[in-house]
Amino acid sequence: ALEFPILEKKNWLIHLHYIRKDYEACKAVIKEQLQETQGLCEYAIYVQALIFRLEGNIQESLELFQTCAVLSPQSADNLKQVARSLFLLGKHKAAIEVYNEAAKLNQKDWEICHNLGVCYIYLKQFNKAQDQLHHALHLNRHDLTYIMLGKIHLLAGDLDKAIEIYKKAVEFSPENTELLTTLGLLYLQVGFYKKAFEHLGNALTYDPINYKAILAAGSMMQTHGDFDVALTKYRVIASAVPESPPLWNNIGMCFFGKKKYVAAISCLKRANYLAPFDWKILYNLGLVHLTMQQYASAFHFLSAAINFQPKMGELYMLLAVALTNLEDTENAKRAYAEAVRLDKYNPLVNLNYAVLLYNQGEKRDALAQYQEMEKKVNLLKDSSSLEYDSEMVEMAQKLGAALQVGEALVWTKPVKDPKSKQRTTSTSKAASFQQPLGSNQALGQAMSSAAAYSKLPSVKIMISLGILEQEFKSPSLPLELEPVEACPTEAPAQIREK
């Protein structure tokens, strides 16, 4: 009788070498097995494709997985691997088609629904992505699916819905530090500091050296002026993550709050070296140099920040402050005009512009800016109970008297703290005063609130491997997006919170 080769006789040895990550020995056994079976051993081809993908040969792995799908057309696992290879090659539409074919073979596989949702995210079809992810959660609840669903809402800018999703995720997995940290950061952005501190504290309980949680906690302390405590927090993670731009930015702004300007510039320049395209770091460098009256350096950094963030009015205002002190009045006026156009809420912009126009003898235009400033102040006073910077109030009163518009009674009572503000005097001269109406007021308020604030950068999509175990065959693994870098890392002149 003829002896037929047993196709699976060395599968156990292939599997053993693969899980031990002894890939060279594994490939040698696979080659031998395929020669004996004339290339018909499905498992040997399957593992060979997995090794190719680990080595970065995605196209070769795709061809081998397609061979497996031909040898065993009723296997959903083979189709999932084909779809994953297509996904890694950036062929998202083709991956969706193959995942749909796999779903016909196995309608209760949460992984297929999850991966379909991630593919739809890449195609920016968020409604379909949400449907697939919700279906995946209905089949089987997983942390990763909650994270993907939350990130869809973050991409859409809907923080409230994202918070609801992450709350459900934390209820399901209360010890997941990534979920706790992200939820804490989201609460921080919407201004719920108590809940933010609670969730960040829970994250640190389970992982005492969690980088994002410590950075967020330090930022909250920095926001409330506890610079020494914040620096203590940052010192904990400085040795673990020494090349973090957000960390050095926050350390620099702590020193700025403590009025140690040289140390602040040193830390901010290190942050700028590590992240040269981060406009917030450039903003802070410009602010510190303005405070030190190094106007040329301030102009350099603020101009660079404007190139990356051209629609932020405060940047143009600070640039105009630098230009005024560099005696470039015409360009300062252009910068103020652009700041007024972009910023519809900050009265400082109009006040500084009015001071410059008054010092140049353009009283009519100065009066128009002063009246616009009063309108903004009235709107802010109606919407919230704010106490304005004392130097800003004083300068507005002086300017109102100089323009003969009477006493502006729209201001709240000034806070007496003369030592906490600094002033950059203008070089122009006005006829009605022995000295010109002095300083552009951005710096006083900026120094009183130079603490970090929280902001989610745009979510960048990439692929990484999840962990899922199956018997014998390695799984196709759920797809995921890059974790949200939601660390509060910036410190502009006014704390903004989403």
XYZ file of C-alpha atoms in Angstrom:
498
model
C 0.000 0.000 0.000
C 1.184 3.493 -0.815
C 2.116 5.702 2.145
C 0.544 9.155 1.981
C 2.419 11.933 3.790
C 0.765 13.257 6.931
C 0.437 17.000 6.312
C 0.284 17.992 9.973
C 2.956 15.790 11.485
C 5.384 18.658 12.260
C 2.838 21.336 13.148
C 3.589 20.901 16.846
C 7.286 21.623 16.253
C 6.519 24.681 14.109
C 4.208 25.995 16.815
C 6.813 25.360 19.535
C 9.540 27.314 17.711
C 7.118 30.136 16.893
C 5.916 30.759 20.440
C 9.534 30.641 21.631
C 10.316 33.318 18.992
C 13.012 31.084 17.506
C 12.091 32.203 14.024
C 15.139 30.863 12.145
C 14.593 27.327 13.417
C 10.872 27.734 12.748
C 11.481 28.732 9.132
C 13.814 25.737 8.660
C 11.123 23.311 9.868
C 8.505 25.081 7.733
C 10.689 24.702 4.628
C 11.158 21.017 5.308
C 7.452 20.511 5.949
C 6.434 22.288 2.741
C 8.882 20.211 0.693
C 7.425 16.988 2.084
C 3.829 18.061 1.489
C 4.472 19.770 -1.884
C 3.329 23.134 -0.434
C -0.063 21.911 0.795
C 0.448 22.249 4.574
C -1.853 25.127 5.525
C -0.482 25.674 9.014
C 3.144 25.871 7.838
C 2.164 28.512 5.270
C 0.132 30.356 7.919
C 3.036 30.593 10.384
C 5.452 31.525 7.581
C 3.127 34.434 6.736
C 3.036 35.526 10.406
C 6.848 35.557 10.527
C 7.028 37.568 7.290
C 4.655 40.147 8.758
C 6.724 40.424 11.954
C 9.788 41.028 9.769
C 7.978 43.794 7.876
C 7.382 41.883 4.646
C 3.681 42.698 4.518
C 3.159 41.996 0.805
C 4.739 38.532 1.063
C 2.639 37.743 4.126
C -0.505 38.829 2.245
C 0.251 36.414 -0.606
C 0.799 33.524 1.818
C -2.406 34.270 3.742
C -4.287 34.324 0.442
C -2.840 30.876 -0.272
C -4.167 29.708 3.121
C -7.586 31.119 2.233
C -7.546 29.118 -1.016
C -6.555 25.913 0.802
C -9.246 26.420 3.462
C -11.949 28.736 2.068
C -14.304 28.210 5.029
C -11.805 29.489 7.607
C -12.679 32.918 8.988
C -9.232 33.162 10.611
C -7.475 33.045 7.240
C -9.707 35.793 5.863
C -9.083 37.933 8.965
C -5.341 37.655 8.405
C -5.726 38.586 4.737
C -7.767 41.628 5.787
C -5.210 42.623 8.387
C -2.374 42.522 5.872
C -4.436 44.656 3.494
C -5.070 47.057 6.369
C -1.352 47.313 7.137
C -0.729 48.082 3.449
C -3.211 50.975 3.702
C -5.852 49.288 1.532
C -8.731 49.974 3.867
C -11.586 49.483 1.423
C -10.214 46.113 0.337
C -9.747 45.166 4.003
C -13.396 46.024 4.706
C -14.544 43.766 1.844
C -12.519 40.830 3.173
C -13.712 41.422 6.757
C -17.297 41.378 5.491
C -16.614 38.013 3.838
C -15.162 36.736 7.120
C -18.252 38.009 8.968
C -20.450 35.801 6.769
C -18.514 32.768 8.022
C -18.570 33.860 11.683
C -21.259 36.372 12.607
C -20.479 36.398 16.332
C -16.811 37.387 16.173
C -16.328 40.681 18.048
C -12.868 41.071 16.562
C -14.230 41.324 13.009
C -16.688 44.056 14.058
C -13.984 45.882 15.993
C -11.550 45.841 13.072
C -14.263 46.928 10.652
C -14.889 49.907 12.943
C -11.203 50.873 12.883
C -11.125 50.587 9.076
C -14.126 52.909 8.826
C -12.335 55.386 11.110
C -9.503 55.563 8.596
C -12.016 56.252 5.855
C -13.598 58.921 8.123
C -16.960 57.165 7.979
C -17.584 57.690 11.677
C -21.252 56.646 11.723
C -20.467 53.229 10.252
C -17.486 52.939 12.593
C -19.718 53.602 15.617
C -22.241 51.002 14.451
C -19.562 48.339 14.103
C -17.935 49.157 17.443
C -21.285 49.130 19.259
C -22.024 45.754 17.678
C -18.615 44.504 18.843
C -19.429 45.606 22.403
C -22.768 43.840 22.168
C -20.969 40.605 21.231
C -18.152 40.926 23.741
C -17.023 43.861 25.888
C -13.349 44.778 25.553
C -11.320 47.751 26.792
C -9.852 48.334 23.349
C -13.268 48.676 21.718
C -14.321 51.248 24.327
C -11.104 53.173 23.646
C -11.716 53.202 19.881
C -15.314 54.328 20.366
C -14.197 57.122 22.682
C -11.602 58.272 20.172
C -14.242 58.581 17.460
C -15.999 61.167 19.633
C -12.663 62.866 20.331
C -11.980 63.076 16.597
C -15.418 64.619 16.168
C -14.713 67.077 19.023
C -17.597 65.813 21.185
C -16.024 65.663 24.648
C -19.281 64.953 26.489
C -19.986 61.763 24.550
C -16.348 60.726 24.853
C -16.606 61.124 28.629
C -19.732 58.959 28.705
C -17.986 56.194 26.754
C -14.908 56.284 28.986
C -17.117 56.222 32.098
C -18.720 53.004 30.872
C -15.263 51.636 30.083
C -14.015 52.425 33.611
C -17.082 50.746 35.108
C -16.263 47.644 33.052
C -12.513 47.737 33.733
C -11.862 49.833 36.878
C -8.154 48.958 37.069
C -7.198 49.985 33.542
C -4.810 52.901 34.079
C -5.050 54.117 30.476
C -8.820 54.459 30.772
C -8.581 56.153 34.174
C -5.928 58.595 32.967
C -7.767 59.506 29.781
C -11.043 60.038 31.657
C -9.239 62.209 34.213
C -7.722 64.310 31.433
C -11.097 64.740 29.757
C -12.627 65.917 33.047
C -9.680 68.299 33.392
C -10.421 69.773 29.990
C -14.073 70.439 30.739
C -13.211 71.974 34.121
C -14.368 69.218 36.496
C -11.236 69.313 38.630
C -12.547 67.192 41.492
C -13.492 64.279 39.229
C -10.279 64.712 37.258
C -8.185 64.514 40.404
C -10.158 61.460 41.584
C -9.557 59.464 38.396
C -5.937 60.515 38.050
C -5.390 59.518 41.688
C -6.922 56.103 41.010
C -4.631 55.670 38.002
C -1.600 56.497 40.158
C -2.799 54.030 42.796
C -2.568 51.172 40.296
C 0.514 52.557 38.508
C 2.535 54.987 40.689
C 4.877 55.931 37.811
C 2.199 56.511 35.162
C 3.718 59.263 33.042
C 0.539 60.899 31.761
C -1.235 60.778 35.125
C 1.696 62.383 36.981
C 2.057 65.048 34.301
C -1.652 65.841 34.516
C -1.620 65.977 38.320
C 1.407 68.268 38.249
C -0.318 70.471 35.716
C -3.362 70.861 37.970
C -1.126 71.938 40.848
C 0.736 74.284 38.523
C -2.558 75.799 37.377
C -3.368 76.688 40.976
C 0.056 78.217 41.602
C 1.625 75.345 43.587
C 4.822 75.446 41.560
C 7.043 73.715 44.124
C 4.632 70.789 44.502
C 4.292 70.517 40.722
C 8.078 70.469 40.328
C 8.242 67.659 42.871
C 5.805 65.660 40.719
C 7.754 66.381 37.561
C 10.989 65.302 39.237
C 9.483 61.822 39.702
C 9.068 61.276 35.964
C 12.065 63.277 34.727
C 14.358 60.269 35.151
C 11.870 57.877 33.529
C 10.986 60.099 30.546
C 13.930 62.502 30.180
C 13.153 63.420 26.563
C 9.532 64.494 26.927
C 8.820 67.942 25.401
C 5.606 68.452 27.467
C 7.504 67.684 30.673
C 10.263 70.240 30.029
C 7.710 72.785 28.855
C 5.804 72.470 32.129
C 8.995 72.588 34.200
C 9.990 75.743 32.342
C 6.655 77.393 33.062
C 6.940 76.438 36.741
C 10.215 78.360 36.873
C 8.519 81.197 34.999
C 5.822 81.310 37.660
C 8.552 81.423 40.315
C 10.179 84.320 38.361
C 13.323 82.287 37.655
C 13.458 83.368 34.052
C 16.888 82.040 33.076
C 15.985 78.559 34.301
C 12.648 78.847 32.498
C 14.336 79.695 29.195
C 16.804 76.836 29.636
C 14.007 74.276 30.156
C 11.862 75.685 27.370
C 14.778 75.615 24.938
C 15.302 71.967 25.779
C 11.614 71.341 25.099
C 11.939 73.261 21.832
C 14.965 71.152 20.838
C 12.935 67.972 21.447
C 9.803 69.297 19.672
C 10.789 72.129 17.304
C 7.339 72.277 15.657
C 5.266 72.638 18.840
C 3.770 76.123 18.677
C 2.890 76.185 22.388
C 6.539 75.868 23.406
C 7.458 78.652 20.979
C 4.621 80.752 22.452
C 5.984 80.291 25.965
C 9.531 81.133 24.853
C 8.253 84.338 23.300
C 6.363 85.191 26.489
C 9.405 84.670 28.726
C 11.669 86.704 26.452
C 9.101 89.516 26.453
C 9.103 89.460 30.235
C 12.905 89.745 30.222
C 12.659 92.632 27.711
C 14.586 90.640 25.099
C 12.341 91.803 22.302
C 14.312 90.554 19.295
C 14.358 87.004 20.677
C 10.676 87.294 21.562
C 9.914 88.372 17.982
C 11.833 85.360 16.654
C 9.917 82.781 18.709
C 6.501 84.426 18.325
C 6.933 84.619 14.545
C 7.777 80.915 14.494
C 4.696 80.145 16.626
C 2.479 82.131 14.238
C 3.737 80.045 11.309
C 2.380 76.937 13.045
C -0.749 78.544 14.556
C -1.771 81.407 12.259
C -5.312 81.814 13.626
C -4.568 82.640 17.263
C -5.112 86.307 18.081
C -2.979 86.355 21.248
C 0.134 85.448 19.268
C -0.316 88.507 17.062
C -0.905 90.667 20.129
C 2.345 89.550 21.763
C 4.151 89.971 18.443
C 2.825 93.536 18.314
C 4.180 94.125 21.845
C 7.621 93.024 20.684
C 7.428 95.157 17.516
C 6.342 98.211 19.523
C 9.380 97.903 21.736
C 11.566 97.380 18.664
C 10.202 100.738 17.381
C 8.539 99.176 14.345
C 5.212 100.942 14.803
C 3.724 100.237 11.383
C 4.182 96.488 11.601
C 2.956 96.595 15.217
C -0.281 98.193 13.979
C -0.661 95.488 11.345
C -0.137 92.808 13.984
C -2.722 94.417 16.283
C -5.211 94.698 13.422
C -4.822 90.977 12.716
C -5.174 90.180 16.431
C -8.394 92.208 16.631
C -9.732 90.393 13.567
C -8.996 86.935 14.972
C -9.799 87.403 18.676
C -13.403 88.424 19.329
C -13.400 88.004 23.117
C -10.138 89.187 24.698
C -10.343 92.871 25.749
C -6.559 93.010 26.214
C -6.070 93.061 22.456
C -8.160 96.200 22.021
C -6.671 97.865 25.111
C -3.091 97.357 23.914
C -4.007 98.532 20.428
C -5.707 101.620 21.859
C -2.634 102.459 23.960
C -0.384 102.228 20.891
C -2.724 104.386 18.793
C -3.012 106.980 21.558
C 0.747 107.195 21.936
C 0.976 107.767 18.178
C -1.521 110.640 18.418
C -4.344 108.767 16.659
C -6.969 109.545 19.295
C -10.016 108.821 17.147
C -8.883 105.294 16.302
C -7.768 104.804 19.911
C -11.272 105.774 21.084
C -12.812 103.217 18.702
C -10.620 100.452 20.117
C -11.371 101.574 23.676
C -15.113 101.365 23.039
C -14.706 97.927 21.480
C -12.776 96.857 24.561
C -15.632 98.050 26.807
C -18.112 95.973 24.792
C -16.007 92.850 25.310
C -15.680 93.576 29.017
C -19.446 93.940 29.372
C -20.012 90.638 27.581
C -17.500 88.857 29.797
C -18.961 90.447 32.912
C -22.440 89.237 31.996
C -21.322 85.706 31.206
C -18.996 85.130 34.164
C -17.792 86.726 37.363
C -14.212 87.584 36.478
C -11.767 89.755 38.358
C -9.538 91.550 35.906
C -5.834 92.060 36.283
C -5.147 95.145 38.406
C -2.660 96.595 35.930
C -5.135 96.181 33.107
C -7.829 97.998 35.107
C -5.443 100.825 36.009
C -4.305 101.328 32.424
C -7.883 101.241 31.115
C -8.874 103.939 33.623
C -5.907 106.132 32.640
C -6.660 105.689 28.962
C -10.341 106.476 29.505
C -9.451 109.683 31.314
C -6.955 110.646 28.605
C -9.527 110.075 25.875
C -12.106 112.021 27.924
C -14.717 109.273 27.817
C -15.540 109.528 31.518
C -15.084 106.875 34.150
C -15.493 103.385 32.820
C -17.550 101.694 35.509
C -17.546 98.312 33.834
C -14.572 96.978 35.704
C -14.562 94.806 38.752
C -12.657 95.944 41.780
C -8.924 95.696 41.056
C -6.869 93.219 43.016
C -4.019 94.829 44.929
C -0.898 92.924 43.999
C 1.585 95.438 42.624
C 4.618 93.162 42.988
C 3.227 90.331 40.891
C 3.074 92.209 37.591
C 5.749 93.631 35.313
C 5.407 96.303 32.665
C 7.135 96.897 29.342
C 7.152 100.635 28.673
C 6.508 102.005 25.199
C 9.113 104.201 23.545
C 6.584 106.559 21.961
C 5.686 109.914 23.479
C 2.251 111.434 23.946
C 1.515 115.116 24.129
C -0.821 115.100 27.108
C 1.418 113.099 29.436
C 4.967 113.595 30.594
C 5.371 109.895 29.844
C 3.328 107.888 27.323
C 0.509 105.651 28.417
C 2.800 102.917 29.422
C 2.719 99.298 28.796
C 1.059 96.762 26.665
C -0.863 94.754 29.212
C -0.449 91.211 27.974
C 2.497 90.431 30.206
C 0.907 91.288 33.532
C -1.978 88.952 33.047
C 0.204 86.340 31.409
C 2.544 86.179 34.374
C -0.298 85.776 36.805
C -1.633 82.759 34.949
C 1.437 81.119 33.469
C 0.472 77.605 34.418
C -0.100 74.660 32.171
C -3.482 73.908 30.712
C -4.857 70.715 29.232
C -5.434 70.183 25.529
C -5.941 67.047 23.271
C -3.870 67.196 20.245
C -5.212 65.731 17.081
C -5.337 62.004 17.175
C -2.887 60.423 14.790
C -3.892 57.044 13.476
C -1.457 54.163 13.372
C -1.438 50.434 13.818
C -0.225 48.483 16.801
C -0.810 44.976 18.033
C -3.299 44.038 20.695
C -3.054 40.816 22.726
C -5.498 38.014 22.102
C -4.934 34.314 22.628
C -6.308 31.421 20.642
C -5.400 27.800 20.498
C -2.657 26.711 18.112
C -3.156 29.356 15.392
C -1.973 32.848 16.197
C -4.931 35.219 15.926
C -5.331 38.199 13.640
C -5.309 40.587 16.622
C -7.632 43.609 17.002
C -6.600 46.848 15.375
C -6.242 50.031 17.384
C -5.394 53.701 17.123
C -2.454 55.395 18.771
C -3.202 56.291 22.433
C -4.421 59.865 22.901
C -1.667 62.124 24.123
C -3.896 64.087 26.385
C -1.326 65.421 28.756
C -1.831 69.019 29.809
C 1.403 70.467 28.602
C 1.010 74.050 27.526
C 1.007 77.393 29.251
C -0.335 80.304 27.207
C -1.128 83.693 28.595
C -4.638 82.743 29.596
C -5.643 79.288 30.798
C -8.045 77.770 28.286
C -9.985 74.682 29.175
C -12.132 72.579 26.897
